[in-house]
Tab-separated table of C-alpha atoms in Angstrom:
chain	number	residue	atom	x	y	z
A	1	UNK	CA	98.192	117.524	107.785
A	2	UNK	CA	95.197	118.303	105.572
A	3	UNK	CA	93.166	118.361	108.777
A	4	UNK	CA	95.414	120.945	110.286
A	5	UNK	CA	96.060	122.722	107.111
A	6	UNK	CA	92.009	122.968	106.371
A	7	UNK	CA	91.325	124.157	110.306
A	8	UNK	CA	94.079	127.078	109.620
A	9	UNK	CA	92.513	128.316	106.209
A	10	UNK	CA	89.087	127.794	107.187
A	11	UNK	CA	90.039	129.851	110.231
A	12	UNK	CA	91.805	133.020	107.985
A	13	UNK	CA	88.612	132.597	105.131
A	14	UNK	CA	86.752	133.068	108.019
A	15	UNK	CA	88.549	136.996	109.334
A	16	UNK	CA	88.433	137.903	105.524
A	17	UNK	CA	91.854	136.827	103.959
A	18	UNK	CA	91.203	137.013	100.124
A	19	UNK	CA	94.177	134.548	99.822
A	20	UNK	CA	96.397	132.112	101.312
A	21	UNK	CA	99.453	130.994	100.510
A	22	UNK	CA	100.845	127.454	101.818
A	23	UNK	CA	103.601	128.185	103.183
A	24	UNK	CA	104.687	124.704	103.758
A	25	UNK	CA	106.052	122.089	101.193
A	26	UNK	CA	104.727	119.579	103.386
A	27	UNK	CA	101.492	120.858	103.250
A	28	UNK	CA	101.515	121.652	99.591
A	29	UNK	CA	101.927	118.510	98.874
A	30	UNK	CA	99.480	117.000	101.525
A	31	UNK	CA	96.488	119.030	101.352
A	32	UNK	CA	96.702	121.601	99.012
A	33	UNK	CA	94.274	120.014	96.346
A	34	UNK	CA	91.743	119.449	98.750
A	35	UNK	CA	92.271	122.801	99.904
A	36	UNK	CA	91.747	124.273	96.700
A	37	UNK	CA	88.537	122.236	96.372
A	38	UNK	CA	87.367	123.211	99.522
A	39	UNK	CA	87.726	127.023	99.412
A	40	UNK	CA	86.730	129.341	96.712
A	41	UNK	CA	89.717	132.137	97.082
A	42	UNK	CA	92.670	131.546	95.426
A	43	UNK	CA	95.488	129.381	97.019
A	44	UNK	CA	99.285	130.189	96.804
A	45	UNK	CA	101.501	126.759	97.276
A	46	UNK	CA	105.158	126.683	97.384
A	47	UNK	CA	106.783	123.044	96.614
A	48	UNK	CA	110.708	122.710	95.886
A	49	UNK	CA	112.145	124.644	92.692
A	50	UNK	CA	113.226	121.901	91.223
A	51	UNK	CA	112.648	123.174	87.521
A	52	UNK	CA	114.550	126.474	87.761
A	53	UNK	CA	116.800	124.608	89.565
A	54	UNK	CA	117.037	121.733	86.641
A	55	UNK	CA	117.806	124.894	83.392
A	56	UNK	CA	119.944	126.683	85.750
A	57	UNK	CA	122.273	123.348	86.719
A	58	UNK	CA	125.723	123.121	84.629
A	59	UNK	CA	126.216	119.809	86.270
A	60	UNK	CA	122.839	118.222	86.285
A	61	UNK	CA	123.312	117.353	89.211
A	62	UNK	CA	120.437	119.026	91.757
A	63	UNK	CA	120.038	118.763	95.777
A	64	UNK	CA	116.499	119.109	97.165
A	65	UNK	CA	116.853	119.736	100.754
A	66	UNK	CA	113.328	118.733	102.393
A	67	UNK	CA	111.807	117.661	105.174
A	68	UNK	CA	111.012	113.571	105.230
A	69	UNK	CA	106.976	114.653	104.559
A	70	UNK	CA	108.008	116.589	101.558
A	71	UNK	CA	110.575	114.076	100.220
A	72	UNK	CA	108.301	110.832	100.624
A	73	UNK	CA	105.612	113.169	99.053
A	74	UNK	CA	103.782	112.027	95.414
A	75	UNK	CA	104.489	115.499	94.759
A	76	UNK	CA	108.370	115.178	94.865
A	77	UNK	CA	108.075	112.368	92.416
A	78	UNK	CA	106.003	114.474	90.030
A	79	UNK	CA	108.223	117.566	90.282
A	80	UNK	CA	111.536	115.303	89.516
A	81	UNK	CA	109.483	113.570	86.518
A	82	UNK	CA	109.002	116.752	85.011
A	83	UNK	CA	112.392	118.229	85.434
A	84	UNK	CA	114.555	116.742	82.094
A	85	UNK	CA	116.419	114.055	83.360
A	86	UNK	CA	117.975	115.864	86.335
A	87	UNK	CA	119.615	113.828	88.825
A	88	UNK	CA	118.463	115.155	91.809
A	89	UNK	CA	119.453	113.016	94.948
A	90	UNK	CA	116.358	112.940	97.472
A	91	UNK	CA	117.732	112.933	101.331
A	92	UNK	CA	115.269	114.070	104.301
A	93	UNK	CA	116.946	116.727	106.840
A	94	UNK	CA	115.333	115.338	110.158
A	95	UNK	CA	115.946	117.731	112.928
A	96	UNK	CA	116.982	120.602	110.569
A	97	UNK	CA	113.505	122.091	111.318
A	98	UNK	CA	113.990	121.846	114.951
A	99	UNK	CA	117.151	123.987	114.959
A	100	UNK	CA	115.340	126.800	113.217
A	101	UNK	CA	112.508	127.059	115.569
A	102	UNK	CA	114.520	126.352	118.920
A	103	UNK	CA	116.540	129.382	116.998
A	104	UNK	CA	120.243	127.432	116.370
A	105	UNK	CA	121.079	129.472	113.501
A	106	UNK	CA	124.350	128.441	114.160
A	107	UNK	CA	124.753	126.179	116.979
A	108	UNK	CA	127.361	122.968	116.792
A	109	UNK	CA	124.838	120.624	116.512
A	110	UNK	CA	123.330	122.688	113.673
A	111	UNK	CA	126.148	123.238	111.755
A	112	UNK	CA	126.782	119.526	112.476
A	113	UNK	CA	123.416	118.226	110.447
A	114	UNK	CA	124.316	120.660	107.775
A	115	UNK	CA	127.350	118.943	107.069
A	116	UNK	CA	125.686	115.692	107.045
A	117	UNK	CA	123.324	116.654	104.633
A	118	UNK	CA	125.107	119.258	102.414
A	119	UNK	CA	128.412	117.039	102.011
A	120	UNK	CA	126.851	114.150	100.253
A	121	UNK	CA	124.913	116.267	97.816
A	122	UNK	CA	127.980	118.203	96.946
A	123	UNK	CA	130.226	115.027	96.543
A	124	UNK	CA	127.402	113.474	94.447
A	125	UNK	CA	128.488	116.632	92.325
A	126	UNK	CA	124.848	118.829	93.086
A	127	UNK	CA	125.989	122.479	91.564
A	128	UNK	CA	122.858	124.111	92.927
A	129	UNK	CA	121.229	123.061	96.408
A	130	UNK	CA	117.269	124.028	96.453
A	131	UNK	CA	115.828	124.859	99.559
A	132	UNK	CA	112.997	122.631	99.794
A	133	UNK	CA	111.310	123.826	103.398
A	134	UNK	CA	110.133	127.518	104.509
A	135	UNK	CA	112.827	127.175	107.409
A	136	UNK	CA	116.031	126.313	105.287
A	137	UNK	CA	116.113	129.920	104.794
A	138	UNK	CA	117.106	130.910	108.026
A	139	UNK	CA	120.261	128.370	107.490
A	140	UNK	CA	120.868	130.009	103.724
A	141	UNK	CA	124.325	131.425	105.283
A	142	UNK	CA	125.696	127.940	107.202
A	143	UNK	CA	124.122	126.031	103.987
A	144	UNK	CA	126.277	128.128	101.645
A	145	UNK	CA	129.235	128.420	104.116
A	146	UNK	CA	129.094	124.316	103.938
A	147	UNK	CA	128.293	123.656	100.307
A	148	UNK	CA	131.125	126.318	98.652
A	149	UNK	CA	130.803	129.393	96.550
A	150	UNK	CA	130.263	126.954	93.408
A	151	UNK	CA	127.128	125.667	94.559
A	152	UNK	CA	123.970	128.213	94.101
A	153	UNK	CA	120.863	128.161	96.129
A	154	UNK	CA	117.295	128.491	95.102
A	155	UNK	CA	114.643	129.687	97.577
A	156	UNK	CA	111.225	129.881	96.041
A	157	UNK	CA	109.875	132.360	98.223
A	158	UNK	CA	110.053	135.033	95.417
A	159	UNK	CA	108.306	133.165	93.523
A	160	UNK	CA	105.786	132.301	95.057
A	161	UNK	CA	105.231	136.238	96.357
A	162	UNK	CA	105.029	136.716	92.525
A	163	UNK	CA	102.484	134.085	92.115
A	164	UNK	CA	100.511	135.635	95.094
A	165	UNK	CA	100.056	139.150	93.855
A	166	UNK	CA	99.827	137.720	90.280
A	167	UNK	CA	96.678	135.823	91.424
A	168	UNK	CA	95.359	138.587	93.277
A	169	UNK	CA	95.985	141.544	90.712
A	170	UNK	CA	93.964	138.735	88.210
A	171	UNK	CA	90.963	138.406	90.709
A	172	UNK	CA	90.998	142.372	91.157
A	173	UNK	CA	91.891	141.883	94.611
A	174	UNK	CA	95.056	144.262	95.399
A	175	UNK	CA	94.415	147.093	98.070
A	176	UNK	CA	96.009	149.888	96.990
A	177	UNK	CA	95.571	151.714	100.771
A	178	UNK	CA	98.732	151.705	102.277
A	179	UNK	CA	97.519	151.335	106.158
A	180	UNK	CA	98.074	147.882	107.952
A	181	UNK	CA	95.451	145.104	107.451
């Protein structure tokens, strides 16, 4: 992974990208110190929101829904040590992935793994589900369709936009031209 993820940035520093954002929890939580070591422009990571998640809960209860590479991560276990006692029930969604880039948005089979990994978060009493891989997204409607109207959803892709220009507007480095890149 930090091979891979190094080739990819070394390939965008390389065309002129004055930032890069890893886009992959997996990644993130992989490579992205050794990235940031590596490479001099600022670098965007996006890992589970399992703080917001954590102050937002009523129940206390929090599901992380991640690939096995984030969940097995040292990063995981740092993000639920900092997040106040939470109980957040760690489950990997192998296969989930798949779905979303063979495009089963809504297939049997999807909705099928859904279920299997929604159900026991929501028994275990999880009020607020975080989506803890750049592909859950594409689910966000079968996920909430499974899990219930009383169960939120945090995507951290906002965020992490936020952190981007944030970063960028600090370093001086927002285009205001309006014509494509």
């Amino acid at each position: 992974v930090t091979e891979r993820a190094t080739a990819i940035t070394q390939f965008l520093v390389e065309r002129g990208a004055k930032a890069v954002v890893v886009a992959c929890n997996t990644a993130t939580a992989i490579a992205v110190e050794s990235l940031r070591a590596r490479f001099a422009i600022p670098i965007v990571a996006i890992e589970p929101a399992v703080k917001p998640a954590a102050s937002r809960s009523r129940s206390r209860v929090v599901g992380v829904l991640a690939t096995t590479g984030t969940v097995s991560s040292p990063n995981m276990a740092k993000l639920l040590a900092n997040c106040g006692g939470v109980a957040a029930p760690l489950q990997p969604w192998p296969g989930l992935a798949d779905q979303v880039e063979k495009g089963e948005l809504a297939s049997l089979e999807t909705r099928a793994l859904v279920e299997r990994y929604v159900r026991p978060l929501t028994e275990k009493g999880a009020d607020i589900l975080v989506l803890g891989c750049t592909h859950y997204p594409f689910l966000r409607p079968l996920i909430q369709e499974v899990a219930g109207p009383g169960v939120d959803i945090i995507d951290p892709a906002t965020a992490v936009a936020r952190e981007l220009r944030r970063r960028l507007e600090a370093g001086g480095l927002i285009r205001e031209r309006t014509e494509q890149g």
